Amino acid sequence: MWKLFQIEVFKIFRKPRTYLAFGIITGFIFLIQLGLVVNGKEFLSFMMGSVNDMMDVDYKSVINGYWVCFAILNLLLIHVPILVALVAGDIVSGEASMGTLRLLAAKPVSRAQIILAKFFATALYVLLLLVWIAFISLFLSLLIFGSDNLMVAKISDLRIIETGDVLWRYFCAFGFAFIAMLVVAALSLLLSTLSENSIGPIVATVGIVILCTLISEMEIPIYQKYIRPYLFTSYMLGWKGFFYINFNEENQTIKGSIENLPAILKSIAALVTYIILFVTASVVIFKRKDILS
Amino acid sequence: MPALISVTHLTKKFKDLTAVDDLSFTVNEGDIYGFLGQNGAGKSTTIRMLLSLVQPTSGAISIFNKNLFTHRSEVLRQTGAVIEKPDLYKYLSAYQNLYLFAKLSGIKVTRQLIMDQLEMVGLAERATSKVKTFSQGMKQRLGIAVALVHNPALIVLDEPTNGLDPQGIADMRNLILRLSKEMGKTVVVSSHLLSEIEIIANRILIINKGKKVVEGNASELLDPSKTLVKITTTDDAAAIAKLQHSEWNTVINQENGISLMMNRNEIPRLIAGMVAMEIAIVSIVPQHSLENYFLSLTNQTRHVEAFSN
C-alpha cells in the first residue's frame, strides 16, 4: 500500500497539470494583495458601507496581514474545489483514457488498494495546495501588511479578535478547509471511476459543487429544511466559525473562545461521513468495473 | 506438459451482447499458444478475463493450478502482459515507466535491473527520454520490457504486432520464439492473422463470435492432409458415446454437433464404421483445411463490411 501510494504521488507530481493549480492560486493571491496595497482603503470603505457613517474606521490598522488572509480565504475557498477536481477527476479516468489503467490493474495489487492509494495521494496534493495557500495568503500578507487585531464582520455585528488570538484560528480554519476539500476530492474520485475520459468527471464535480452551493445558499424554507442538511456544501464553509468569537456580559470579546463549537464539530462529522461514503463507493465500483479501455 | 492455464465454460455477456460464449481451452507449460480470431471475435475480452481485468459472467479460470479470482495477486505476480497498444505514461521517461511497473510487480528493483531490461529491448540509450517522444515500435518494445521485467513464467501478448513495421514484426516473432525456447516461458499470443500465428505457435485456438471453432496442435491443424469432418446424426449424444469407444475417438468438438479431424481418404471407412455401429447419419460434411476455413471466416466478414459500406 505504501509503495502504491508513493507511486501515485510520483505520478501526480510529474504531471504538468498539477502545477497549474499552484500557479493559478499564486497569481490570484498576488493580484488580491497588489489590489489591497494600492486600493485597500477604498475597497474596505466600499465593503463597510453605512458603517463608515456610524464610526471612525482606522483603515491602516484594519488592513493588516490577518485581515487580508481572511479576505483572500473568503474569495478563494469557493474556487479551490475546481483546482482539486482538476487533479482528482483525472486520477482514474485519465489512466483509462491513456490506456495505462489496464496495465496497472493487471499488476499484483488489489483494486481496493489502487483506489485507496489514489485517494491518499490526492489528499497529499490537497494538503500541499492548502499549505501553499496558507503560506502565501497568511505569511506573505503578514510580511506585506504587518499584523494587528483582526476585524471580522458578521451580518449583525463586528467582532475584533486580538493579535495573539488569531493564528491558532487560522491553523484550525485551514485544517477544516482540508477536510472540506477532501470531500470534493472523494467526489471527484468517485466520478472518475465511472468515466473513461478526464473532462467528464472534472466538469461533473464542478457542476455538482456549484449546484449544491446554490441550493445551500438559497433562503427558501423548503430547501433549507429538507435538502440543505443532506448537501455536503452546506458544511463546507464551517471554517468561518473559528473566527466567530464570543462576547462576555460587558460586550467584550472573550479570548480563545468560539461562538458555536458544536456546529463546527457537526460540520466536520458530516464532511468526514461524505468522504467515507464517496471513497467506499469508489472502491466498490472500481472492484466490479470491467476494464475495457 | 502440465496445464498452466485451464479455462472452462467461460462466458462474458455485455448486456445483450455475448462476447465470449462457453469457451474452454487449456494452455500447457512451455506452449506458444496462438489465439486466433477476427476482430471482434472475443480474443481481447478472453485475454482481459485471463488478466482479471474483466469479470466473467460464468465459467472458471485456473492459472498455475490456482483459481484466478481467489488467488489473483499470486497469479499476476508470475504473469506479464502487453494488452493491445503498449500505452504507458507519456509524461514519464522510459526508465521511470519501467521502474514504476517493476515496483508494482512486487520485486526488488535496482538501477541495473532496469537498465538491463532497457538494453534487452534496445532502449538503453533512450532511458531518460519521455515516452511521448517514442515511435510506436519503441513504445511496443518498452511495453515488452514492462511485461518481462519481473521475470514472469507466463506472458500474455494481445495483438503484439499491431502498428509495427515489417522489421518490428520480425523482431517480435523472434523475441516470442526466444522467450519460449531459450527462457522456457509460456506465451499466449493473440492475433487476427493466421500467417503470424502459424509461424510461432505450437498450439492454436480459433474463436469466432465468442465460440471455439477449433483447438489443437499447430502441426496437426495446419497439416493439409488433415480434414475437419462435421457429422450430424439423429442422436448426436448416443453417436458420440459410440464413437468414443471406437477407433474414431478423437472427437475434438462436441459443442455444435460432432467434429473429427481426420484424413479425407478415410471418410468412406468412417461411414462404413458408423453404419456398423448403427448410428443414423443425417450428414457428413468434410470442411476446408484450417487455413481455408479461417480465410472463409475472414471473407464472410469482408462481405458484410462491403454491404454495410
Coordinates of C-alpha atoms in Angstrom, one line a residue:
Chain A
M1 CA 0.0 0.0 0.0
W2 CA 2.8 2.4 1.0
K3 CA 4.6 1.5 -2.3
L4 CA 1.5 2.1 -4.3
F5 CA 0.9 5.5 -2.5
Q6 CA 4.5 6.6 -3.3
I7 CA 3.9 5.7 -7.0
E8 CA 0.7 7.6 -7.2
V9 CA 2.3 10.7 -5.5
F10 CA 5.2 10.4 -8.0
K11 CA 2.7 10.3 -10.9
I12 CA 0.7 13.3 -9.7
F13 CA 3.7 15.5 -9.2
R14 CA 5.2 14.5 -12.5
K15 CA 2.1 15.9 -14.4
P16 CA 2.4 19.5 -15.5
R17 CA -1.4 19.9 -14.8
T18 CA -0.7 19.6 -11.1
Y19 CA 1.4 22.7 -11.0
L20 CA -1.3 24.6 -12.9
A21 CA -3.3 24.8 -9.7
F22 CA -0.4 26.2 -7.7
G23 CA 0.3 28.7 -10.5
I24 CA -3.3 29.9 -10.6
I25 CA -3.6 30.2 -6.8
T26 CA -0.3 32.2 -6.6
G27 CA -1.4 34.5 -9.4
F28 CA -4.8 35.1 -7.8
I29 CA -3.5 35.8 -4.3
F30 CA -0.8 38.1 -5.7
L31 CA -3.5 40.0 -7.6
I32 CA -5.6 40.5 -4.4
Q33 CA -2.5 41.5 -2.4
L34 CA -1.5 44.0 -5.0
G35 CA -5.0 45.4 -5.3
L36 CA -5.2 45.9 -1.5
V37 CA -1.7 47.5 -1.4
V38 CA -2.9 50.1 -4.0
N39 CA -6.6 50.5 -3.2
G40 CA -7.1 48.8 0.1
K41 CA -8.8 51.7 1.8
E42 CA -11.3 52.3 -1.0
F43 CA -12.1 48.5 -1.1
L44 CA -12.7 48.3 2.7
S45 CA -14.7 51.5 2.6
F46 CA -17.0 50.1 -0.1
M47 CA -17.3 46.8 1.8
M48 CA -18.3 48.5 5.1
G49 CA -20.9 50.7 3.5
S50 CA -23.1 52.6 6.1
V51 CA -20.8 51.6 9.0
N52 CA -18.5 54.4 7.8
D53 CA -21.1 56.9 8.8
M54 CA -21.5 55.5 12.3
M55 CA -17.9 55.2 13.4
D56 CA -14.4 56.2 12.5
V57 CA -12.5 53.3 10.9
D58 CA -8.7 53.2 11.2
Y59 CA -8.2 51.6 7.8
K60 CA -4.4 51.4 8.2
S61 CA -4.9 49.2 11.3
V62 CA -7.8 47.1 9.9
I63 CA -6.0 46.2 6.6
N64 CA -3.4 44.0 8.2
G65 CA -2.0 40.6 7.2
Y66 CA -4.6 38.7 9.2
W67 CA -7.5 40.6 7.6
V68 CA -6.0 40.3 4.1
C69 CA -5.8 36.5 4.6
F70 CA -9.4 36.4 5.8
A71 CA -10.5 38.3 2.8
I72 CA -8.5 36.0 0.5
L73 CA -10.0 32.9 2.0
N74 CA -13.5 34.3 1.6
L75 CA -12.9 34.9 -2.0
L76 CA -10.7 31.8 -2.8
L77 CA -12.1 28.8 -0.9
I78 CA -15.2 28.7 -3.1
H79 CA -12.9 28.2 -6.1
V80 CA -10.4 25.7 -4.8
P81 CA -12.8 22.8 -5.5
I82 CA -12.2 23.4 -9.2
L83 CA -8.5 23.0 -8.7
V84 CA -9.0 19.9 -6.6
A85 CA -11.2 18.4 -9.3
L86 CA -8.6 19.2 -11.9
V87 CA -6.3 16.5 -10.4
A88 CA -8.8 14.2 -8.6
G89 CA -11.2 14.0 -11.5
D90 CA -8.3 12.8 -13.7
I91 CA -6.9 10.2 -11.4
V92 CA -8.7 7.1 -12.6
S93 CA -10.4 8.3 -15.8
G94 CA -7.1 9.9 -17.1
E95 CA -5.4 6.5 -16.8
A96 CA -8.4 4.8 -18.6
S97 CA -8.2 7.3 -21.5
M98 CA -4.4 7.0 -21.6
G99 CA -4.6 3.2 -21.6
T100 CA -2.4 2.7 -18.5
L101 CA -5.3 1.6 -16.3
R102 CA -5.3 -1.9 -17.8
L103 CA -1.5 -2.2 -17.1
L104 CA -2.0 -1.0 -13.6
A105 CA -4.9 -3.3 -12.9
A106 CA -3.1 -6.3 -14.3
K107 CA -0.4 -6.0 -11.6
P108 CA -0.5 -8.0 -8.4
V109 CA -2.1 -5.2 -6.3
S110 CA -5.8 -5.3 -5.3
R111 CA -8.2 -2.8 -6.9
A112 CA -9.2 -1.5 -3.5
Q113 CA -5.5 -0.7 -2.8
I114 CA -5.3 1.1 -6.1
I115 CA -8.3 3.4 -5.3
L116 CA -7.2 4.0 -1.7
A117 CA -3.6 4.8 -2.8
K118 CA -5.0 7.2 -5.4
F119 CA -7.2 8.9 -2.8
F120 CA -4.4 9.3 -0.3
A121 CA -2.1 10.7 -3.0
T122 CA -4.8 13.2 -3.9
A123 CA -5.2 14.0 -0.2
L124 CA -1.5 14.8 -0.1
Y125 CA -1.9 17.1 -3.2
V126 CA -4.8 18.9 -1.5
L127 CA -2.8 19.3 1.7
L128 CA 0.2 20.8 -0.1
L129 CA -2.2 23.1 -2.1
L130 CA -3.7 24.4 1.2
V131 CA -0.3 24.7 2.8
W132 CA 0.8 26.8 -0.2
I133 CA -2.3 28.9 0.1
A134 CA -1.7 29.4 3.8
F135 CA 1.9 30.3 3.1
I136 CA 1.3 33.0 0.6
S137 CA -2.1 34.3 1.8
L138 CA -1.2 34.4 5.5
F139 CA 2.6 34.6 6.0
L140 CA 3.3 36.7 2.9
S141 CA 0.3 39.0 3.8
L142 CA 1.8 39.4 7.3
L143 CA 5.1 40.4 5.7
I144 CA 3.5 42.9 3.4
F145 CA 0.7 44.4 5.6
G146 CA 2.0 43.6 9.1
S147 CA 0.0 42.2 12.0
D148 CA -2.8 43.7 14.1
N149 CA -6.2 42.8 15.6
L150 CA -8.5 41.0 13.2
M151 CA -11.8 42.6 12.4
V152 CA -14.5 40.1 11.3
A153 CA -17.9 41.2 10.1
K154 CA -21.0 39.1 10.7
I155 CA -24.5 40.0 9.4
S156 CA -25.4 41.8 12.7
D157 CA -22.1 42.9 14.2
L158 CA -18.4 43.4 14.0
R159 CA -16.0 41.4 16.1
I160 CA -12.4 42.2 16.9
I161 CA -10.0 39.4 17.6
E162 CA -6.8 40.3 19.4
T163 CA -3.5 39.7 17.5
G164 CA -2.4 37.0 19.9
D165 CA -5.7 35.1 19.5
V166 CA -5.7 34.9 15.7
L167 CA -3.0 32.5 14.5
W168 CA -4.4 29.3 16.0
R169 CA -7.8 30.1 14.4
Y170 CA -6.1 30.1 11.0
F171 CA -4.5 26.7 11.7
C172 CA -7.9 25.3 12.6
A173 CA -9.6 27.0 9.6
F174 CA -7.0 25.5 7.2
G175 CA -7.5 22.1 8.9
F176 CA -11.2 22.4 8.4
A177 CA -10.7 23.5 4.8
F178 CA -8.5 20.5 4.2
I179 CA -11.4 18.2 5.3
A180 CA -13.9 20.1 3.1
M181 CA -11.6 19.8 0.1
L182 CA -11.2 16.1 0.7
V183 CA -14.9 15.7 0.2
V184 CA -14.5 17.3 -3.2
A185 CA -11.5 15.1 -3.9
A186 CA -13.5 12.0 -2.9
L187 CA -16.5 13.0 -5.0
S188 CA -14.2 13.6 -8.0
L189 CA -12.5 10.2 -7.4
L190 CA -16.0 8.6 -7.4
L191 CA -16.9 10.2 -10.7
S192 CA -13.5 9.4 -12.1
T193 CA -14.1 5.7 -11.6
L194 CA -17.3 5.9 -13.6
S195 CA -15.7 7.6 -16.6
E196 CA -13.2 6.8 -19.4
N197 CA -12.2 10.4 -20.0
S198 CA -10.9 13.1 -17.7
I199 CA -13.1 16.0 -18.8
G200 CA -16.4 14.4 -17.7
P201 CA -15.5 13.9 -14.0
I202 CA -13.9 17.4 -13.7
V203 CA -16.9 19.2 -15.2
A204 CA -19.3 17.0 -13.3
T205 CA -17.6 17.7 -10.0
V206 CA -17.5 21.4 -10.5
G207 CA -21.2 21.3 -11.7
I208 CA -22.3 19.4 -8.6
V209 CA -20.4 21.7 -6.2
I210 CA -21.9 24.8 -7.9
L211 CA -25.4 23.4 -7.9
C212 CA -25.2 22.2 -4.3
T213 CA -23.7 25.5 -3.2
L214 CA -26.5 27.4 -4.9
I215 CA -29.2 25.3 -3.2
S216 CA -27.3 25.5 0.2
E217 CA -27.3 29.3 -0.1
M218 CA -30.9 29.7 -1.2
E219 CA -33.1 31.1 1.6
I220 CA -36.1 29.1 0.6
P221 CA -37.6 27.3 3.6
I222 CA -38.4 24.0 1.9
Y223 CA -34.8 23.7 0.6
Q224 CA -33.4 24.7 3.9
K225 CA -35.5 22.2 5.8
Y226 CA -35.5 19.1 3.5
I227 CA -32.5 19.4 1.2
R228 CA -29.8 21.6 2.8
P229 CA -29.0 19.2 5.7
Y230 CA -28.1 16.5 3.1
L231 CA -25.8 18.6 0.9
F232 CA -22.1 18.4 1.7
T233 CA -21.7 22.0 0.5
S234 CA -23.9 23.1 3.5
Y235 CA -21.0 22.2 5.8
M236 CA -18.0 23.4 3.7
L237 CA -17.9 27.0 4.9
G238 CA -17.8 26.0 8.5
W239 CA -14.2 27.2 8.7
K240 CA -15.5 30.7 9.3
G241 CA -16.9 29.5 12.6
F242 CA -13.4 29.6 14.1
F243 CA -13.4 33.4 13.6
Y244 CA -16.7 34.0 15.3
I245 CA -15.6 34.8 18.8
N246 CA -17.9 35.0 21.9
F247 CA -18.8 38.2 23.8
N248 CA -18.9 38.5 27.6
E249 CA -21.6 40.4 29.6
E250 CA -19.7 43.7 29.1
N251 CA -19.9 43.1 25.3
Q252 CA -16.2 42.4 25.1
T253 CA -14.8 39.5 23.1
I254 CA -13.5 36.5 25.1
K255 CA -10.0 35.5 24.1
G256 CA -9.7 31.8 22.9
S257 CA -13.5 31.4 22.6
I258 CA -15.5 30.1 19.7
E259 CA -19.2 31.1 19.4
N260 CA -20.6 27.8 18.2
L261 CA -18.1 24.9 18.5
P262 CA -20.8 22.2 18.3
A263 CA -21.9 23.5 14.9
I264 CA -18.2 23.2 13.7
L265 CA -17.9 19.7 15.1
K266 CA -21.2 18.7 13.4
S267 CA -19.9 20.1 10.1
I268 CA -16.6 18.1 10.5
A269 CA -18.6 14.9 11.2
A270 CA -20.8 15.4 8.2
L271 CA -17.9 16.1 5.9
V272 CA -16.0 13.0 7.2
T273 CA -19.1 10.9 6.6
Y274 CA -19.3 12.1 3.0
I275 CA -15.6 11.3 2.5
I276 CA -16.1 7.7 3.8
L277 CA -19.3 7.3 1.6
F278 CA -17.7 8.6 -1.6
V279 CA -14.4 6.6 -1.2
T280 CA -16.3 3.4 -0.2
A281 CA -18.5 3.8 -3.3
S282 CA -15.4 4.4 -5.5
V283 CA -13.8 1.2 -4.2
V284 CA -16.9 -0.9 -4.7
I285 CA -17.5 0.4 -8.2
F286 CA -13.8 0.0 -9.2
K287 CA -13.7 -3.6 -7.9
R288 CA -16.6 -4.5 -10.1
K289 CA -15.5 -2.5 -13.1
D290 CA -14.7 -4.2 -16.4
I291 CA -11.6 -2.5 -17.7
L292 CA -12.2 -2.3 -21.4
S293 CA -10.2 0.9 -22.2
Chain B
M1 CA 3.5 -31.0 -20.2
P2 CA 1.2 -30.0 -17.3
A3 CA -1.6 -27.5 -17.9
L4 CA -0.6 -23.9 -17.0
I5 CA -3.9 -22.3 -17.9
S6 CA -7.2 -24.1 -17.7
V7 CA -10.3 -22.2 -18.9
T8 CA -13.7 -24.0 -18.5
H9 CA -17.1 -22.8 -19.8
L10 CA -16.1 -19.2 -19.8
T11 CA -18.8 -16.8 -20.8
K12 CA -18.9 -13.0 -20.8
K13 CA -22.0 -11.0 -21.6
F14 CA -22.2 -7.2 -22.0
K15 CA -26.0 -6.6 -21.7
D16 CA -27.4 -8.2 -24.8
L17 CA -24.0 -9.0 -26.4
T18 CA -22.4 -12.3 -25.7
A19 CA -18.7 -11.5 -26.3
V20 CA -17.4 -14.9 -25.1
D21 CA -19.7 -18.0 -25.2
D22 CA -19.0 -21.1 -23.2
L23 CA -15.3 -21.2 -24.1
S24 CA -13.0 -23.9 -22.8
F25 CA -9.3 -24.4 -23.5
T26 CA -6.1 -25.5 -22.0
V27 CA -2.6 -24.0 -22.3
N28 CA 0.3 -26.3 -21.3
E29 CA 3.5 -25.2 -19.7
G30 CA 6.1 -24.1 -22.4
D31 CA 3.5 -23.6 -25.1
I32 CA 3.4 -20.8 -27.5
Y33 CA -0.4 -20.7 -27.6
G34 CA -1.8 -18.9 -30.6
F35 CA -5.2 -17.3 -30.0
L36 CA -6.7 -16.6 -33.4
G37 CA -9.9 -14.9 -34.5
Q38 CA -11.2 -12.0 -36.5
N39 CA -11.5 -8.5 -34.9
G40 CA -14.4 -8.7 -32.5
A41 CA -14.3 -12.5 -32.2
G42 CA -13.8 -12.2 -28.4
K43 CA -10.0 -12.6 -28.2
S44 CA -9.3 -9.4 -26.3
T45 CA -12.2 -10.0 -23.9
T46 CA -10.9 -13.5 -23.2
I47 CA -7.4 -12.2 -22.6
R48 CA -8.7 -9.5 -20.3
M49 CA -10.5 -12.2 -18.3
L50 CA -7.2 -14.1 -18.1
L51 CA -5.7 -11.0 -16.5
S52 CA -8.7 -10.3 -14.3
L53 CA -9.4 -7.0 -16.0
V54 CA -12.9 -8.2 -17.0
Q55 CA -15.1 -10.3 -14.7
P56 CA -16.6 -13.4 -16.4
T57 CA -20.4 -13.8 -16.4
S58 CA -19.8 -17.5 -15.7
G59 CA -17.1 -20.1 -16.0
A60 CA -13.7 -20.7 -14.3
I61 CA -10.1 -19.8 -15.0
S62 CA -7.3 -21.6 -13.3
I63 CA -3.7 -20.4 -13.8
F64 CA -0.7 -22.1 -12.2
N65 CA -3.3 -24.5 -10.7
K66 CA -4.9 -21.6 -8.8
N67 CA -8.3 -20.1 -9.2
L68 CA -7.6 -16.7 -10.8
F69 CA -10.3 -14.9 -8.8
T70 CA -9.4 -16.2 -5.4
H71 CA -5.6 -16.1 -5.9
R72 CA -5.4 -13.0 -8.2
S73 CA -2.2 -11.5 -6.8
E74 CA -0.3 -14.7 -6.7
V75 CA -1.2 -15.4 -10.3
L76 CA -0.5 -11.9 -11.6
R77 CA 2.9 -11.9 -9.8
Q78 CA 4.0 -14.6 -12.3
T79 CA 2.3 -13.1 -15.3
G80 CA 3.4 -10.4 -17.7
A81 CA 1.2 -8.8 -20.3
V82 CA 1.1 -6.5 -23.3
I83 CA -2.6 -5.7 -23.9
E84 CA -3.3 -4.3 -27.4
K85 CA -1.4 -0.9 -27.7
P86 CA 1.5 -0.5 -25.3
D87 CA 0.1 2.6 -23.6
L88 CA 2.4 3.9 -21.0
Y89 CA 2.7 7.2 -19.0
K90 CA 3.7 9.6 -21.8
Y91 CA 4.9 12.3 -19.3
L92 CA 7.4 9.9 -17.8
S93 CA 10.7 8.6 -19.2
A94 CA 11.3 5.0 -20.3
Y95 CA 13.3 4.4 -17.2
Q96 CA 10.6 5.9 -14.9
N97 CA 7.8 3.8 -16.6
L98 CA 9.8 0.6 -16.3
Y99 CA 10.8 1.4 -12.7
L100 CA 7.3 2.1 -11.7
F101 CA 5.8 -1.1 -13.1
A102 CA 8.6 -3.2 -11.8
K103 CA 7.9 -1.9 -8.3
L104 CA 4.2 -2.7 -8.7
S105 CA 5.2 -6.3 -9.7
G106 CA 6.5 -6.8 -6.2
I107 CA 10.2 -7.4 -7.0
K108 CA 13.3 -5.8 -5.7
V109 CA 14.1 -3.1 -8.2
T110 CA 17.7 -1.9 -8.9
R111 CA 19.0 0.5 -11.5
Q112 CA 21.0 -2.3 -13.0
L113 CA 17.8 -4.4 -13.5
I114 CA 16.0 -1.6 -15.2
M115 CA 19.0 -0.8 -17.5
D116 CA 19.4 -4.5 -18.4
Q117 CA 15.8 -4.7 -19.4
L118 CA 16.0 -1.5 -21.5
E119 CA 19.2 -2.9 -23.0
M120 CA 17.4 -6.1 -24.0
V121 CA 14.7 -4.2 -25.9
G122 CA 17.2 -1.7 -27.4
L123 CA 16.1 1.3 -25.5
A124 CA 19.0 1.8 -23.1
E125 CA 20.2 4.9 -24.9
R126 CA 16.7 6.5 -24.7
A127 CA 16.3 5.6 -21.0
T128 CA 15.8 9.2 -19.9
S129 CA 13.6 10.3 -22.9
K130 CA 9.9 10.9 -22.3
V131 CA 7.7 8.2 -23.8
K132 CA 5.7 10.9 -25.7
T133 CA 8.7 11.2 -27.9
F134 CA 8.8 7.5 -28.8
S135 CA 7.6 5.9 -32.1
Q136 CA 5.0 3.1 -32.0
G137 CA 7.7 0.5 -32.3
M138 CA 9.7 1.9 -29.4
K139 CA 6.6 2.0 -27.2
Q140 CA 5.9 -1.6 -28.1
R141 CA 9.4 -2.6 -27.1
L142 CA 9.1 -0.7 -23.8
G143 CA 5.7 -2.5 -23.3
I144 CA 7.5 -5.8 -23.7
A145 CA 10.2 -4.7 -21.2
V146 CA 7.4 -3.8 -18.7
A147 CA 5.8 -7.3 -19.3
L148 CA 9.2 -9.1 -18.7
V149 CA 10.8 -7.0 -16.0
H150 CA 9.7 -9.2 -13.2
N151 CA 10.7 -12.4 -15.0
P152 CA 7.2 -13.9 -15.2
A153 CA 6.6 -17.6 -16.1
L154 CA 3.5 -16.7 -18.2
I155 CA 3.5 -13.9 -20.9
V156 CA 0.2 -12.8 -22.4
L157 CA 0.5 -10.7 -25.6
D158 CA -2.7 -9.3 -27.2
E159 CA -2.1 -8.4 -30.8
P160 CA 1.6 -7.6 -30.1
T161 CA 2.5 -6.8 -33.8
N162 CA -0.3 -4.2 -34.3
G163 CA 1.1 -1.0 -35.7
L164 CA 4.6 -2.4 -36.2
D165 CA 6.7 -2.1 -39.4
P166 CA 7.9 -5.4 -41.1
Q167 CA 11.2 -5.3 -39.2
G168 CA 9.4 -4.7 -35.9
I169 CA 7.0 -7.7 -36.6
A170 CA 10.0 -9.9 -37.4
D171 CA 11.8 -8.8 -34.2
M172 CA 8.6 -9.5 -32.2
R173 CA 8.4 -13.0 -33.6
N174 CA 12.0 -13.7 -32.8
L175 CA 11.5 -12.4 -29.3
I176 CA 8.5 -14.7 -28.7
L177 CA 10.3 -17.7 -30.0
R178 CA 13.3 -16.9 -27.8
L179 CA 11.1 -16.4 -24.7
S180 CA 9.7 -19.9 -25.2
K181 CA 12.7 -21.9 -26.5
E182 CA 15.6 -20.3 -24.6
M183 CA 13.9 -19.0 -21.5
G184 CA 11.2 -21.6 -21.1
K185 CA 8.3 -19.2 -20.8
T186 CA 4.7 -20.0 -21.6
V187 CA 3.4 -17.4 -24.1
V188 CA -0.2 -16.8 -25.0
V189 CA -0.3 -14.6 -28.1
S190 CA -3.4 -13.4 -29.9
S191 CA -3.8 -12.2 -33.5
H192 CA -6.3 -11.8 -36.2
L193 CA -3.7 -13.0 -38.8
L194 CA -3.2 -16.8 -39.2
S195 CA 0.1 -16.1 -41.1
E196 CA 1.5 -14.6 -37.9
I197 CA 0.4 -17.3 -35.6
E198 CA 1.3 -20.3 -37.7
I199 CA 5.0 -19.3 -37.7
I200 CA 5.4 -19.2 -34.0
A201 CA 2.6 -21.2 -32.2
N202 CA 2.8 -24.8 -31.3
R203 CA -0.9 -24.9 -30.3
I204 CA -3.7 -22.9 -31.8
L205 CA -7.2 -21.9 -30.7
I206 CA -9.6 -20.3 -33.2
I207 CA -12.6 -18.5 -31.9
N208 CA -15.4 -16.9 -33.8
K209 CA -18.3 -14.8 -32.4
G210 CA -17.0 -15.8 -28.9
K211 CA -17.2 -19.5 -29.6
K212 CA -14.5 -22.0 -30.0
V213 CA -14.2 -23.1 -33.6
V214 CA -11.2 -25.4 -33.2
E215 CA -8.3 -26.1 -30.9
G216 CA -5.3 -28.3 -31.3
N217 CA -1.6 -28.7 -32.1
A218 CA -0.5 -26.4 -34.9
S219 CA 1.3 -29.2 -36.7
E220 CA -2.0 -31.1 -36.9
L221 CA -4.3 -28.2 -37.5
L222 CA -2.1 -26.8 -40.3
D223 CA -1.4 -30.1 -42.0
P224 CA -3.3 -30.0 -45.3
S225 CA -3.8 -33.8 -45.3
K226 CA -6.0 -33.4 -42.1
T227 CA -9.6 -32.6 -42.8
L228 CA -12.2 -31.4 -40.4
V229 CA -15.3 -33.6 -40.8
K230 CA -18.6 -32.4 -39.4
I231 CA -21.2 -35.1 -38.7
T232 CA -24.8 -34.7 -37.9
T233 CA -26.9 -37.7 -36.7
T234 CA -30.4 -38.3 -35.4
D235 CA -28.9 -38.6 -31.9
D236 CA -25.6 -36.9 -31.5
A237 CA -25.1 -37.8 -27.8
A238 CA -25.5 -41.5 -28.5
A239 CA -23.3 -41.2 -31.6
I240 CA -20.5 -39.5 -29.6
A241 CA -20.7 -42.3 -26.9
K242 CA -20.3 -45.0 -29.6
L243 CA -17.5 -43.1 -31.5
Q244 CA -15.6 -42.6 -28.3
H245 CA -15.3 -46.4 -27.9
S246 CA -14.2 -46.9 -31.4
E247 CA -11.1 -46.1 -33.4
W248 CA -12.8 -42.7 -34.2
N249 CA -12.4 -41.5 -30.7
T250 CA -10.6 -38.2 -31.5
V251 CA -13.7 -36.1 -31.2
I252 CA -12.4 -32.5 -30.9
N253 CA -15.6 -30.5 -30.7
Q254 CA -18.8 -31.7 -29.1
E255 CA -20.4 -28.3 -28.8
N256 CA -22.0 -27.9 -32.2
G257 CA -22.5 -31.5 -33.3
I258 CA -19.7 -33.9 -33.9
S259 CA -16.4 -32.9 -35.5
L260 CA -13.4 -35.1 -36.3
M261 CA -10.0 -34.2 -37.6
M262 CA -9.0 -37.0 -40.0
N263 CA -7.5 -37.9 -43.3
R264 CA -10.0 -37.2 -46.1
N265 CA -9.4 -40.6 -47.7
E266 CA -10.6 -42.3 -44.5
I267 CA -14.1 -40.8 -44.8
P268 CA -15.7 -43.9 -46.6
R269 CA -14.3 -46.2 -43.9
L270 CA -15.8 -43.8 -41.2
I271 CA -19.2 -44.0 -42.9
A272 CA -19.0 -47.8 -43.0
G273 CA -17.9 -47.9 -39.4
M274 CA -20.8 -45.7 -38.2
V275 CA -23.3 -47.8 -40.2
A276 CA -21.9 -50.9 -38.5
M277 CA -22.3 -49.2 -35.1
E278 CA -26.0 -48.5 -36.1
I279 CA -25.5 -44.7 -36.0
A280 CA -28.2 -43.0 -38.1
I281 CA -26.3 -40.5 -40.2
V282 CA -28.0 -37.3 -41.4
S283 CA -25.0 -35.7 -43.0
I284 CA -21.2 -35.9 -43.2
V285 CA -19.5 -32.6 -44.4
P286 CA -15.8 -32.6 -44.9
Q287 CA -14.7 -29.0 -44.3
H288 CA -11.8 -27.0 -45.6
S289 CA -8.3 -27.1 -44.1
L290 CA -7.7 -24.8 -41.2
E291 CA -6.3 -22.1 -43.4
N292 CA -9.2 -22.2 -45.9
Y293 CA -11.6 -22.3 -43.0
F294 CA -10.1 -19.3 -41.3
L295 CA -10.0 -17.4 -44.6
S296 CA -13.6 -18.2 -45.2
L297 CA -14.5 -16.6 -41.9
T298 CA -12.5 -13.5 -42.8
N299 CA -14.1 -13.3 -46.2
Q300 CA -17.5 -13.7 -44.6
T301 CA -16.8 -10.6 -42.6
R302 CA -15.5 -8.7 -45.6
H303 CA -18.7 -9.4 -47.5
V304 CA -20.7 -8.0 -44.6
E305 CA -18.4 -4.9 -44.4
A306 CA -18.8 -4.4 -48.2
F307 CA -22.6 -4.4 -47.9
S308 CA -22.7 -2.2 -44.9
N309 CA -20.5 0.4 -46.7

